mmCIF file with all atom_site columns, C-alpha atoms in Angstrom:
data_model
loop_
_atom_site.group_PDB
_atom_site.id
_atom_site.type_symbol
_atom_site.label_atom_id
_atom_site.label_alt_id
_atom_site.label_comp_id
_atom_site.label_asym_id
_atom_site.label_entity_id
_atom_site.label_seq_id
_atom_site.pdbx_PDB_ins_code
_atom_site.Cartn_x
_atom_site.Cartn_y
_atom_site.Cartn_z
_atom_site.occupancy
_atom_site.B_iso_or_equiv
_atom_site.pdbx_formal_charge
_atom_site.auth_seq_id
_atom_site.auth_comp_id
_atom_site.auth_asym_id
_atom_site.auth_atom_id
_atom_site.pdbx_PDB_model_num
ATOM 1   C CA . MET A 1 1   ? 60.956 -109.837 -113.588 1.00 91.00 ? 219 MET A CA 1
ATOM 2   C CA . LEU A 1 2   ? 59.753 -108.630 -110.190 1.00 94.00 ? 220 LEU A CA 1
ATOM 3   C CA . GLU A 1 3   ? 56.562 -107.387 -111.785 1.00 94.00 ? 221 GLU A CA 1
ATOM 4   C CA . LYS A 1 4   ? 55.791 -110.827 -113.192 1.00 94.00 ? 222 LYS A CA 1
ATOM 5   C CA . ALA A 1 5   ? 56.485 -112.420 -109.796 1.00 96.00 ? 223 ALA A CA 1
ATOM 6   C CA . ILE A 1 6   ? 54.099 -109.996 -108.101 1.00 96.00 ? 224 ILE A CA 1
ATOM 7   C CA . TYR A 1 7   ? 51.395 -110.572 -110.708 1.00 96.00 ? 225 TYR A CA 1
ATOM 8   C CA . LYS A 1 8   ? 51.729 -114.347 -110.239 1.00 95.00 ? 226 LYS A CA 1
ATOM 9   C CA . ILE A 1 9   ? 50.794 -113.803 -106.601 1.00 96.00 ? 227 ILE A CA 1
ATOM 10  C CA . ASN A 1 10  ? 48.208 -111.077 -107.151 1.00 97.00 ? 228 ASN A CA 1
ATOM 11  C CA . PRO A 1 11  ? 47.179 -110.406 -110.754 1.00 96.00 ? 229 PRO A CA 1
ATOM 12  C CA . LYS A 1 12  ? 45.305 -107.268 -109.666 1.00 96.00 ? 230 LYS A CA 1
ATOM 13  C CA . ALA A 1 13  ? 48.148 -105.741 -107.658 1.00 96.00 ? 231 ALA A CA 1
ATOM 14  C CA . GLU A 1 14  ? 48.833 -102.071 -108.221 1.00 97.00 ? 232 GLU A CA 1
ATOM 15  C CA . PHE A 1 15  ? 52.336 -100.872 -107.480 1.00 96.00 ? 233 PHE A CA 1
ATOM 16  C CA . THR A 1 16  ? 55.385 -99.049  -108.720 1.00 95.00 ? 234 THR A CA 1
ATOM 17  C CA . ILE A 1 17  ? 58.965 -100.278 -108.597 1.00 93.00 ? 235 ILE A CA 1
ATOM 18  C CA . ASN A 1 18  ? 61.960 -98.001  -108.656 1.00 89.00 ? 236 ASN A CA 1
ATOM 19  C CA . ALA A 1 19  ? 64.835 -99.436  -110.726 1.00 85.00 ? 237 ALA A CA 1
ATOM 20  C CA . ASP A 1 20  ? 63.582 -103.040 -110.446 1.00 83.00 ? 238 ASP A CA 1
ATOM 21  C CA . ASP A 1 21  ? 64.639 -102.984 -106.779 1.00 91.00 ? 239 ASP A CA 1
ATOM 22  C CA . ILE A 1 22  ? 62.553 -105.201 -104.513 1.00 92.00 ? 240 ILE A CA 1
ATOM 23  C CA . LYS A 1 23  ? 63.162 -102.740 -101.678 1.00 92.00 ? 241 LYS A CA 1
ATOM 24  C CA . GLN A 1 24  ? 61.692 -99.905  -103.768 1.00 93.00 ? 242 GLN A CA 1
ATOM 25  C CA . ILE A 1 25  ? 58.122 -101.168 -104.217 1.00 96.00 ? 243 ILE A CA 1
ATOM 26  C CA . THR A 1 26  ? 55.287 -98.757  -103.498 1.00 95.00 ? 244 THR A CA 1
ATOM 27  C CA . TRP A 1 27  ? 51.908 -100.431 -103.140 1.00 96.00 ? 245 TRP A CA 1
ATOM 28  C CA . LEU A 1 28  ? 49.056 -98.400  -104.603 1.00 96.00 ? 246 LEU A CA 1
ATOM 29  C CA . ASN A 1 29  ? 45.277 -98.115  -104.247 1.00 95.00 ? 247 ASN A CA 1
ATOM 30  C CA . GLY A 1 30  ? 44.948 -100.334 -101.213 1.00 94.00 ? 248 GLY A CA 1
ATOM 31  C CA . THR A 1 31  ? 46.895 -103.272 -102.638 1.00 95.00 ? 249 THR A CA 1
ATOM 32  C CA . THR A 1 32  ? 47.946 -105.511 -99.777  1.00 95.00 ? 250 THR A CA 1
ATOM 33  C CA . PRO A 1 33  ? 51.747 -105.541 -99.698  1.00 96.00 ? 251 PRO A CA 1
ATOM 34  C CA . ILE A 1 34  ? 53.423 -108.811 -100.642 1.00 97.00 ? 252 ILE A CA 1
ATOM 35  C CA . SER A 1 35  ? 56.472 -109.857 -98.658  1.00 96.00 ? 253 SER A CA 1
ATOM 36  C CA . GLU A 1 36  ? 59.905 -109.849 -100.265 1.00 96.00 ? 254 GLU A CA 1
ATOM 37  C CA . SER A 1 37  ? 60.271 -113.539 -99.475  1.00 96.00 ? 255 SER A CA 1
ATOM 38  C CA . ASP A 1 38  ? 57.001 -114.378 -101.250 1.00 97.00 ? 256 ASP A CA 1
ATOM 39  C CA . ILE A 1 39  ? 58.062 -112.365 -104.291 1.00 96.00 ? 257 ILE A CA 1
ATOM 40  C CA . LYS A 1 40  ? 61.523 -113.960 -104.345 1.00 96.00 ? 258 LYS A CA 1
ATOM 41  C CA . ALA A 1 41  ? 59.939 -117.405 -104.086 1.00 97.00 ? 259 ALA A CA 1
ATOM 42  C CA . GLN A 1 42  ? 58.201 -116.764 -107.433 1.00 97.00 ? 260 GLN A CA 1
ATOM 43  C CA . LEU A 1 43  ? 61.357 -115.715 -109.290 1.00 96.00 ? 261 LEU A CA 1
ATOM 44  C CA . PRO A 1 44  ? 62.472 -119.217 -110.388 1.00 96.00 ? 262 PRO A CA 1
ATOM 45  C CA . ALA A 1 45  ? 59.042 -119.845 -111.942 1.00 96.00 ? 263 ALA A CA 1
ATOM 46  C CA . VAL A 1 46  ? 59.158 -116.458 -113.666 1.00 96.00 ? 264 VAL A CA 1
ATOM 47  C CA . GLU A 1 47  ? 62.663 -117.143 -114.994 1.00 97.00 ? 265 GLU A CA 1
ATOM 48  C CA . LEU A 1 48  ? 61.476 -120.476 -116.395 1.00 97.00 ? 266 LEU A CA 1
ATOM 49  C CA . GLU A 1 49  ? 58.439 -118.836 -118.033 1.00 96.00 ? 267 GLU A CA 1
ATOM 50  C CA . ILE A 1 50  ? 60.645 -116.226 -119.682 1.00 97.00 ? 268 ILE A CA 1
ATOM 51  C CA . ALA A 1 51  ? 63.123 -118.847 -120.932 1.00 97.00 ? 269 ALA A CA 1
ATOM 52  C CA . LEU A 1 52  ? 60.288 -120.993 -122.322 1.00 98.00 ? 270 LEU A CA 1
ATOM 53  C CA . ASP A 1 53  ? 58.685 -117.960 -123.973 1.00 97.00 ? 271 ASP A CA 1
ATOM 54  C CA . LEU A 1 54  ? 61.957 -117.132 -125.751 1.00 97.00 ? 272 LEU A CA 1
ATOM 55  C CA . LEU A 1 55  ? 62.357 -120.741 -126.871 1.00 98.00 ? 273 LEU A CA 1
ATOM 56  C CA . ARG A 1 56  ? 58.793 -120.772 -128.201 1.00 97.00 ? 274 ARG A CA 1
ATOM 57  C CA . VAL A 1 57  ? 59.453 -117.604 -130.196 1.00 98.00 ? 275 VAL A CA 1
ATOM 58  C CA . GLN A 1 58  ? 62.440 -119.280 -131.870 1.00 97.00 ? 276 GLN A CA 1
ATOM 59  C CA . ARG A 1 59  ? 60.442 -122.456 -132.440 1.00 97.00 ? 277 ARG A CA 1
ATOM 60  C CA . ASN A 1 60  ? 57.490 -120.565 -133.920 1.00 97.00 ? 278 ASN A CA 1
ATOM 61  C CA . ILE A 1 61  ? 59.752 -118.765 -136.390 1.00 97.00 ? 279 ILE A CA 1
ATOM 62  C CA . LEU A 1 62  ? 61.117 -122.102 -137.607 1.00 96.00 ? 280 LEU A CA 1
ATOM 63  C CA . LEU A 1 63  ? 57.632 -123.593 -137.881 1.00 95.00 ? 281 LEU A CA 1
ATOM 64  C CA . LYS A 1 64  ? 56.379 -120.562 -139.775 1.00 96.00 ? 282 LYS A CA 1
ATOM 65  C CA . GLU A 1 65  ? 59.220 -120.952 -142.281 1.00 94.00 ? 283 GLU A CA 1
ATOM 66  C CA . THR A 1 66  ? 57.866 -124.378 -143.216 1.00 92.00 ? 284 THR A CA 1
ATOM 67  C CA . ASP A 1 67  ? 54.118 -123.799 -142.817 1.00 90.00 ? 285 ASP A CA 1
ATOM 68  C CA . TYR A 1 68  ? 53.620 -123.544 -146.563 1.00 88.00 ? 286 TYR A CA 1
ATOM 69  C CA . LEU A 1 69  ? 54.829 -127.145 -146.881 1.00 86.00 ? 287 LEU A CA 1
ATOM 70  C CA . ALA A 1 70  ? 52.072 -128.366 -144.581 1.00 85.00 ? 288 ALA A CA 1
ATOM 71  C CA . LEU A 1 71  ? 49.198 -126.915 -146.612 1.00 84.00 ? 289 LEU A CA 1
ATOM 72  C CA . SER A 1 72  ? 46.569 -129.325 -147.880 1.00 78.00 ? 290 SER A CA 1
ATOM 73  C CA . ASP A 1 73  ? 47.733 -129.001 -151.475 1.00 81.00 ? 291 ASP A CA 1
ATOM 74  C CA . ASN A 1 74  ? 51.271 -130.157 -150.609 1.00 78.00 ? 292 ASN A CA 1
ATOM 75  C CA . THR A 1 75  ? 52.566 -133.557 -149.675 1.00 84.00 ? 293 THR A CA 1
ATOM 76  C CA . LEU A 1 76  ? 54.726 -133.207 -146.589 1.00 87.00 ? 294 LEU A CA 1
ATOM 77  C CA . SER A 1 77  ? 57.818 -135.406 -146.669 1.00 90.00 ? 295 SER A CA 1
ATOM 78  C CA . THR A 1 78  ? 58.385 -137.745 -143.749 1.00 93.00 ? 296 THR A CA 1
ATOM 79  C CA . ASP A 1 79  ? 61.596 -135.880 -142.863 1.00 95.00 ? 297 ASP A CA 1
ATOM 80  C CA . MET A 1 80  ? 59.798 -132.543 -142.819 1.00 93.00 ? 298 MET A CA 1
ATOM 81  C CA . ALA A 1 81  ? 56.895 -133.945 -140.802 1.00 93.00 ? 299 ALA A CA 1
ATOM 82  C CA . THR A 1 82  ? 59.381 -135.324 -138.269 1.00 96.00 ? 300 THR A CA 1
ATOM 83  C CA . TYR A 1 83  ? 61.225 -131.994 -138.125 1.00 96.00 ? 301 TYR A CA 1
ATOM 84  C CA . ARG A 1 84  ? 58.018 -130.058 -137.532 1.00 95.00 ? 302 ARG A CA 1
ATOM 85  C CA . GLN A 1 85  ? 56.895 -132.518 -134.852 1.00 96.00 ? 303 GLN A CA 1
ATOM 86  C CA . LYS A 1 86  ? 60.241 -132.185 -133.070 1.00 97.00 ? 304 LYS A CA 1
ATOM 87  C CA . LEU A 1 87  ? 59.776 -128.419 -133.108 1.00 97.00 ? 305 LEU A CA 1
ATOM 88  C CA . ARG A 1 88  ? 56.274 -128.708 -131.658 1.00 96.00 ? 306 ARG A CA 1
ATOM 89  C CA . ASP A 1 89  ? 57.531 -131.071 -128.944 1.00 97.00 ? 307 ASP A CA 1
ATOM 90  C CA . ILE A 1 90  ? 60.623 -129.015 -128.083 1.00 97.00 ? 308 ILE A CA 1
ATOM 91  C CA . THR A 1 91  ? 59.284 -127.687 -124.766 1.00 96.00 ? 309 THR A CA 1
ATOM 92  C CA . LYS A 1 92  ? 58.117 -131.040 -123.418 1.00 96.00 ? 310 LYS A CA 1
ATOM 93  C CA . GLY A 1 93  ? 59.818 -131.997 -120.169 1.00 95.00 ? 311 GLY A CA 1
ATOM 94  C CA . LEU A 1 94  ? 61.575 -128.661 -119.770 1.00 97.00 ? 312 LEU A CA 1
ATOM 95  C CA . ASP A 1 95  ? 61.129 -127.794 -116.125 1.00 96.00 ? 313 ASP A CA 1
ATOM 96  C CA . THR A 1 96  ? 64.292 -125.808 -115.399 1.00 96.00 ? 314 THR A CA 1
ATOM 97  C CA . VAL A 1 97  ? 66.043 -122.870 -117.024 1.00 97.00 ? 315 VAL A CA 1
ATOM 98  C CA . ALA A 1 98  ? 69.165 -125.036 -117.339 1.00 97.00 ? 316 ALA A CA 1
ATOM 99  C CA . LYS A 1 99  ? 67.248 -127.583 -119.427 1.00 97.00 ? 317 LYS A CA 1
ATOM 100 C CA . VAL A 1 100 ? 65.826 -124.821 -121.626 1.00 97.00 ? 318 VAL A CA 1
ATOM 101 C CA . ASN A 1 101 ? 69.293 -123.378 -122.159 1.00 96.00 ? 319 ASN A CA 1
ATOM 102 C CA . LYS A 1 102 ? 70.608 -126.772 -123.306 1.00 97.00 ? 320 LYS A CA 1
ATOM 103 C CA . VAL A 1 103 ? 68.008 -127.165 -126.055 1.00 97.00 ? 321 VAL A CA 1
ATOM 104 C CA . THR A 1 104 ? 69.285 -127.343 -129.594 1.00 96.00 ? 322 THR A CA 1
ATOM 105 C CA . MET A 1 105 ? 66.876 -126.891 -132.435 1.00 97.00 ? 323 MET A CA 1
ATOM 106 C CA . PRO A 1 106 ? 66.440 -129.835 -134.794 1.00 96.00 ? 324 PRO A CA 1
ATOM 107 C CA . THR A 1 107 ? 68.103 -129.582 -138.179 1.00 95.00 ? 325 THR A CA 1
ATOM 108 C CA . LYS A 1 108 ? 65.816 -128.661 -141.022 1.00 94.00 ? 326 LYS A CA 1
ATOM 109 C CA . PRO A 1 109 ? 65.848 -131.352 -143.717 1.00 92.00 ? 327 PRO A CA 1
#
């Protein structure tokens, strides 16, 4: 997670971290060191990104299971269209990890 926080600040940073310990960062090849406080300030955003990524993976699996129903040679039922739309909209308005963790997937018709 620290790596992602550092890359949010400086995508070109070169460094090593020992045991994911913020006190064990070695900056390489002239990379300007980033303060611990700046790195820590990015952690909530990184945590949210990770939570949303995991939710999207789950959502994409469910969408993929019903993709064949949405092909042009099929007629998609209203219930299925609604289900798939709810899946696509599932991340809207999620701006905290707590909100992401409270999400329940819609029931497949």
